[in-house]
Amino acid sequence: MTSGDCTIPQDWGHYTPTDHRVWDHLFDRQTRLLPGRVAPEFLDGLQRLDLTRPGVPDFARLNDQLMRLTGWQVVAVPGLVPDAVFFDHLANRRFPAGNFIRRPDQLDYLQEPDVFHDVFGHVPLLAHPAFADYMQAYGRGGLRALAHDAIGRLARLYWYTVEFGLIRSGNGLAIYGAGIVSSHGETHFALESASPNRLGWRLERVLRTPYRIDDYQQCYFVINSFDELLDVTLQTDFAPLYARLAGLADIPINAINDDDIVFSRGDQQRG
Ligand code: HBI
Ligand code: FE
């Protein structure tokens, strides 16, 4: 790693008893809620990575397991890092995780990703081979998108999969996006609220859909499987796609198009 990679030591010993209590509180609240709502691969990752131990995880320990399972590593960063740095980490199978944790009065909302969002939300699926490869493919795609001035468009893919993705699971829908999985309120909202649209995931559709960062989503996209997400991403030649999409209008955030597959919150596919 170079000195421009924005990493810092996690310094696990610096977490206070309050920090560990905040982790445990959020962890318990989410793990009570997730069974039956989250993709089984996520719960599997929590177990396999030994994340069920109390307290803020020690990255050194976590990395032993993660390296063994999929060759990924978690590195500590102080907060948001520049796009090029972020993509370079992902492209090299390193996930940058904020090393700070929110205060007890910030349990429900936080602007910058902290260690709970980053580790609880993102890391369990990095133990899953197809998702692990998808994240690396995204990082490589991000580095190429920098050259095409297309970061804003590719960021929509990250947003609607890695952060706020839904997946078909058994005969229902399940959450897998870290922004949902790490949020008590949005876990309920994404699956149970009547207000957002839940549409079948298609790469081009997602790249044409803006998103909002200041509220629960108005639109979620549903993948069939992590294998499909990986395959489509690997097989797509993004440069000509960016060129073609530049000539097409964005699709309003709350729109349903004729060719969209619409899922209802009762899980039945209507479209
Ligand atoms: N930095 N630490 C951190 N975490 C992110 O999720 C992140 C980032 N920098 C840039 C970034 N995300 C976005 O540009 C991408 O999601 C597209
Ligand atoms: Fe995130």
Coordinates of C-alpha atoms and ligand atoms in Angstrom, one line a residue:
M1 CA 0.0 0.0 0.0
T2 CA 1.2 3.5 -0.7
S3 CA 1.1 6.4 1.7
G4 CA -1.7 8.0 -0.3
D5 CA -4.1 5.1 0.6
C6 CA -5.7 7.0 3.5
T7 CA -5.4 4.1 5.9
I8 CA -4.7 4.5 9.6
P9 CA -4.1 1.9 12.3
Q10 CA -7.4 0.7 13.8
D11 CA -5.8 1.0 17.3
W12 CA -8.4 -1.4 18.7
G13 CA -7.3 -0.5 22.3
H14 CA -8.6 3.1 21.9
Y15 CA -12.3 2.1 21.9
T16 CA -13.9 3.0 25.2
P17 CA -16.5 0.9 27.1
T18 CA -19.1 3.2 25.7
D19 CA -17.9 2.5 22.2
H20 CA -18.2 -1.2 22.8
R21 CA -21.7 -0.8 24.3
V22 CA -22.9 1.2 21.3
W23 CA -21.7 -1.7 19.0
D24 CA -23.4 -4.3 21.2
H25 CA -26.6 -2.3 21.3
L26 CA -26.7 -1.9 17.5
F27 CA -25.6 -5.4 16.9
D28 CA -28.3 -6.9 19.2
R29 CA -31.0 -4.7 17.7
Q30 CA -30.1 -5.7 14.1
T31 CA -29.5 -9.4 14.7
R32 CA -32.9 -9.7 16.4
L33 CA -34.5 -8.2 13.3
L34 CA -32.6 -9.8 10.5
P35 CA -33.5 -13.5 10.5
G36 CA -36.2 -14.0 7.8
R37 CA -35.5 -10.5 6.4
V38 CA -31.9 -10.6 5.3
A39 CA -30.2 -12.8 2.7
P40 CA -29.1 -16.1 4.3
E41 CA -25.6 -15.4 2.9
F42 CA -25.3 -12.4 5.2
L43 CA -26.1 -14.4 8.4
D44 CA -23.7 -17.1 7.2
G45 CA -21.0 -14.5 6.9
L46 CA -21.6 -13.1 10.5
Q47 CA -21.1 -16.7 11.8
R48 CA -18.1 -17.6 9.7
L49 CA -16.3 -14.3 10.5
D50 CA -17.0 -14.7 14.2
L51 CA -18.7 -11.3 14.3
T52 CA -21.1 -12.6 16.9
R53 CA -18.5 -11.9 19.6
P54 CA -19.3 -8.8 21.7
G55 CA -17.7 -5.5 21.2
V56 CA -16.2 -3.6 18.3
P57 CA -14.4 -6.2 16.2
D58 CA -10.6 -6.3 16.1
F59 CA -9.7 -6.0 12.4
A60 CA -6.6 -8.2 12.9
R61 CA -8.7 -11.1 14.0
L62 CA -11.4 -10.4 11.5
N63 CA -8.9 -10.3 8.7
D64 CA -7.5 -13.8 9.6
Q65 CA -10.9 -15.3 8.9
L66 CA -11.7 -13.1 5.9
M67 CA -8.4 -13.8 4.2
R68 CA -9.0 -17.5 4.7
L69 CA -12.5 -17.4 3.2
T70 CA -12.2 -15.0 0.2
G71 CA -8.9 -13.2 0.3
W72 CA -10.4 -9.9 1.4
Q73 CA -9.0 -7.6 4.1
V74 CA -10.5 -4.8 6.1
V75 CA -8.4 -1.6 6.4
A76 CA -9.2 1.3 8.8
V77 CA -9.8 4.8 7.4
P78 CA -10.8 8.0 9.3
G79 CA -14.0 8.5 7.2
L80 CA -14.9 9.0 3.6
V81 CA -11.9 8.7 1.3
P82 CA -11.5 10.1 -2.3
D83 CA -13.1 8.0 -5.0
A84 CA -9.8 7.0 -6.6
V85 CA -8.5 5.7 -3.3
F86 CA -11.8 3.9 -2.5
F87 CA -11.8 2.1 -5.8
D88 CA -8.2 1.2 -5.6
H89 CA -8.8 -0.5 -2.3
L90 CA -11.8 -2.5 -3.6
A91 CA -9.9 -3.4 -6.8
N92 CA -7.2 -5.0 -4.5
R93 CA -9.7 -6.7 -2.2
R94 CA -9.4 -4.3 0.7
F95 CA -12.5 -2.8 2.2
P96 CA -11.9 0.6 3.8
A97 CA -13.9 0.8 7.1
G98 CA -14.3 3.9 9.2
N99 CA -12.6 3.2 12.5
F100 CA -14.8 5.5 14.7
I101 CA -18.1 4.6 16.1
R102 CA -21.2 6.8 16.5
R103 CA -22.1 8.3 19.8
P104 CA -25.0 6.9 21.9
D105 CA -27.2 9.8 20.8
Q106 CA -26.6 9.0 17.1
L107 CA -27.9 5.4 17.0
D108 CA -30.3 6.0 14.2
Y109 CA -28.7 8.4 11.8
L110 CA -25.2 9.3 10.9
Q111 CA -23.8 11.1 7.9
E112 CA -20.4 9.4 7.5
P113 CA -20.0 5.6 7.5
D114 CA -18.7 4.4 10.9
V115 CA -17.4 1.0 12.0
F116 CA -20.8 -0.3 12.6
H117 CA -22.1 0.5 9.2
D118 CA -18.9 -0.5 7.5
V119 CA -18.2 -3.8 9.3
F120 CA -21.6 -5.0 10.3
G121 CA -23.2 -3.8 7.1
H122 CA -20.6 -4.5 4.5
V123 CA -18.2 -7.2 5.7
P124 CA -20.4 -10.3 6.2
L125 CA -21.1 -10.6 2.5
L126 CA -17.4 -10.2 1.7
A127 CA -17.2 -13.8 3.1
H128 CA -19.4 -14.9 0.2
P129 CA -17.3 -15.8 -3.0
A130 CA -19.6 -14.3 -5.6
F131 CA -20.2 -11.1 -3.7
A132 CA -16.5 -10.8 -2.8
D133 CA -15.7 -11.0 -6.6
Y134 CA -18.4 -8.5 -7.4
M135 CA -17.0 -5.9 -5.0
Q136 CA -13.6 -6.3 -6.6
A137 CA -15.1 -6.0 -10.1
Y138 CA -16.8 -2.8 -8.9
G139 CA -13.5 -1.4 -7.7
R140 CA -11.9 -2.1 -11.1
G141 CA -14.8 -0.7 -12.9
G142 CA -14.6 2.4 -10.7
L143 CA -11.0 3.0 -11.7
R144 CA -12.0 2.7 -15.4
A145 CA -15.0 5.0 -14.8
L146 CA -12.7 7.7 -13.5
A147 CA -11.1 7.8 -17.0
H148 CA -14.6 8.1 -18.6
D149 CA -15.8 10.7 -16.3
A150 CA -18.6 8.3 -15.4
I151 CA -18.3 8.0 -11.6
G152 CA -21.6 9.6 -11.0
R153 CA -23.3 7.0 -13.2
L154 CA -21.4 4.0 -11.8
A155 CA -22.1 5.2 -8.2
R156 CA -25.7 4.3 -8.9
L157 CA -24.8 0.7 -9.3
Y158 CA -23.0 0.7 -5.9
W159 CA -25.9 2.5 -4.3
Y160 CA -28.7 0.2 -5.6
T161 CA -26.8 -3.0 -4.9
V162 CA -24.1 -2.8 -2.3
E163 CA -25.9 -0.2 -0.2
F164 CA -29.6 -0.6 -0.8
G165 CA -30.0 -3.9 -2.7
L166 CA -32.8 -6.5 -2.3
I167 CA -32.6 -10.1 -3.4
R168 CA -35.2 -12.8 -4.2
S169 CA -35.0 -15.4 -1.5
G170 CA -37.1 -18.5 -1.3
N171 CA -40.6 -17.3 -2.1
G172 CA -40.0 -13.7 -0.7
L173 CA -37.7 -10.7 -0.8
A174 CA -34.7 -10.2 1.4
I175 CA -32.4 -7.3 2.1
Y176 CA -28.7 -7.4 1.5
G177 CA -27.6 -3.8 1.0
A178 CA -25.4 -2.5 3.9
G179 CA -27.4 0.7 4.2
I180 CA -30.5 -1.3 5.0
V181 CA -28.9 -4.1 7.0
S182 CA -27.2 -1.6 9.3
S183 CA -30.4 0.5 9.8
H184 CA -33.2 -0.5 12.1
G185 CA -35.7 1.9 10.5
E186 CA -34.8 1.1 6.8
T187 CA -34.9 -2.7 7.4
H188 CA -38.6 -2.4 8.2
F189 CA -39.2 0.3 5.6
A190 CA -37.5 -1.5 2.7
L191 CA -39.5 -4.7 3.2
E192 CA -42.8 -3.6 4.8
S193 CA -43.7 0.0 3.7
A194 CA -46.2 0.4 1.0
S195 CA -44.5 3.5 -0.3
P196 CA -41.3 2.5 -2.1
N197 CA -41.2 0.7 -5.5
R198 CA -39.4 -2.6 -5.6
L199 CA -38.3 -3.3 -9.2
G200 CA -36.4 -6.0 -11.0
W201 CA -32.7 -5.2 -11.2
R202 CA -31.4 -4.5 -14.7
L203 CA -28.0 -2.9 -15.0
E204 CA -29.0 -0.3 -17.6
R205 CA -32.2 0.6 -15.6
V206 CA -30.1 1.2 -12.5
L207 CA -27.5 3.3 -14.2
R208 CA -30.3 5.6 -15.4
T209 CA -31.9 6.0 -12.0
P210 CA -30.8 8.8 -9.6
Y211 CA -30.9 8.3 -5.9
R212 CA -31.3 10.3 -2.7
I213 CA -29.0 10.2 0.2
D214 CA -31.1 12.1 2.8
D215 CA -34.0 9.8 3.3
Y216 CA -35.2 6.2 3.0
Q217 CA -35.1 5.1 -0.7
Q218 CA -38.2 5.5 -2.9
C219 CA -37.0 2.7 -5.2
Y220 CA -35.3 -0.6 -4.5
F221 CA -33.9 -3.0 -7.1
V222 CA -34.2 -6.7 -6.6
I223 CA -31.5 -9.1 -7.9
N224 CA -32.2 -12.8 -8.6
S225 CA -28.8 -13.9 -7.2
F226 CA -25.3 -12.8 -6.3
D227 CA -24.0 -14.9 -9.2
E228 CA -26.2 -13.1 -11.7
L229 CA -25.0 -9.7 -10.3
L230 CA -21.4 -10.8 -10.7
D231 CA -21.9 -12.3 -14.1
V232 CA -23.7 -9.3 -15.6
T233 CA -21.1 -6.9 -14.2
L234 CA -18.1 -8.9 -15.5
Q235 CA -19.7 -9.4 -18.9
T236 CA -20.7 -5.8 -19.5
D237 CA -18.4 -3.5 -21.5
F238 CA -19.1 -0.3 -19.6
A239 CA -17.4 2.2 -21.9
P240 CA -19.9 1.9 -24.8
L241 CA -22.7 1.7 -22.3
Y242 CA -21.7 5.0 -20.7
A243 CA -21.5 6.5 -24.2
R244 CA -25.0 5.3 -25.1
L245 CA -26.6 6.3 -21.8
A246 CA -25.2 9.8 -22.2
G247 CA -27.9 10.3 -24.9
L248 CA -30.8 9.0 -22.7
A249 CA -32.7 10.9 -20.0
D250 CA -32.5 9.8 -16.4
I251 CA -35.6 7.9 -15.1
P252 CA -37.3 9.7 -12.3
I253 CA -36.7 8.1 -8.9
N254 CA -40.3 7.1 -8.3
A255 CA -41.2 6.1 -11.9
I256 CA -42.3 2.6 -13.0
N257 CA -41.6 1.9 -16.6
D258 CA -43.6 -0.5 -18.8
D259 CA -40.7 -3.0 -18.9
D260 CA -40.1 -3.0 -15.2
I261 CA -40.8 -6.1 -13.2
V262 CA -42.7 -4.9 -10.0
F263 CA -42.5 -6.8 -6.7
S264 CA -45.1 -6.2 -4.0
R265 CA -44.1 -6.2 -0.4
G266 CA -46.1 -9.4 0.0
D267 CA -43.3 -10.8 -2.1
Q268 CA -45.4 -12.0 -5.0
Q269 CA -44.1 -10.9 -8.3
R270 CA -46.8 -8.8 -10.1
G271 CA -45.0 -7.8 -13.3
Ligands
HBI1 N1 -15.1 6.2 1.3 N2 -14.8 5.3 3.4 C1 -15.5 5.4 2.3 N3 -16.6 4.7 2.1 C2 -17.4 4.7 1.0 O1 -18.4 4.0 0.9 C3 -17.0 5.6 0.0 C4 -15.8 6.3 0.2 N4 -15.4 7.2 -0.8 C5 -16.1 7.3 -2.1 C6 -17.3 6.5 -2.1 N5 -17.7 5.7 -1.2 C7 -18.2 6.6 -3.4 O2 -17.6 7.5 -4.3 C8 -18.5 5.3 -4.1 O3 -19.5 4.7 -3.4 C9 -19.0 5.5 -5.5
FE2 FE -21.7 1.8 3.0

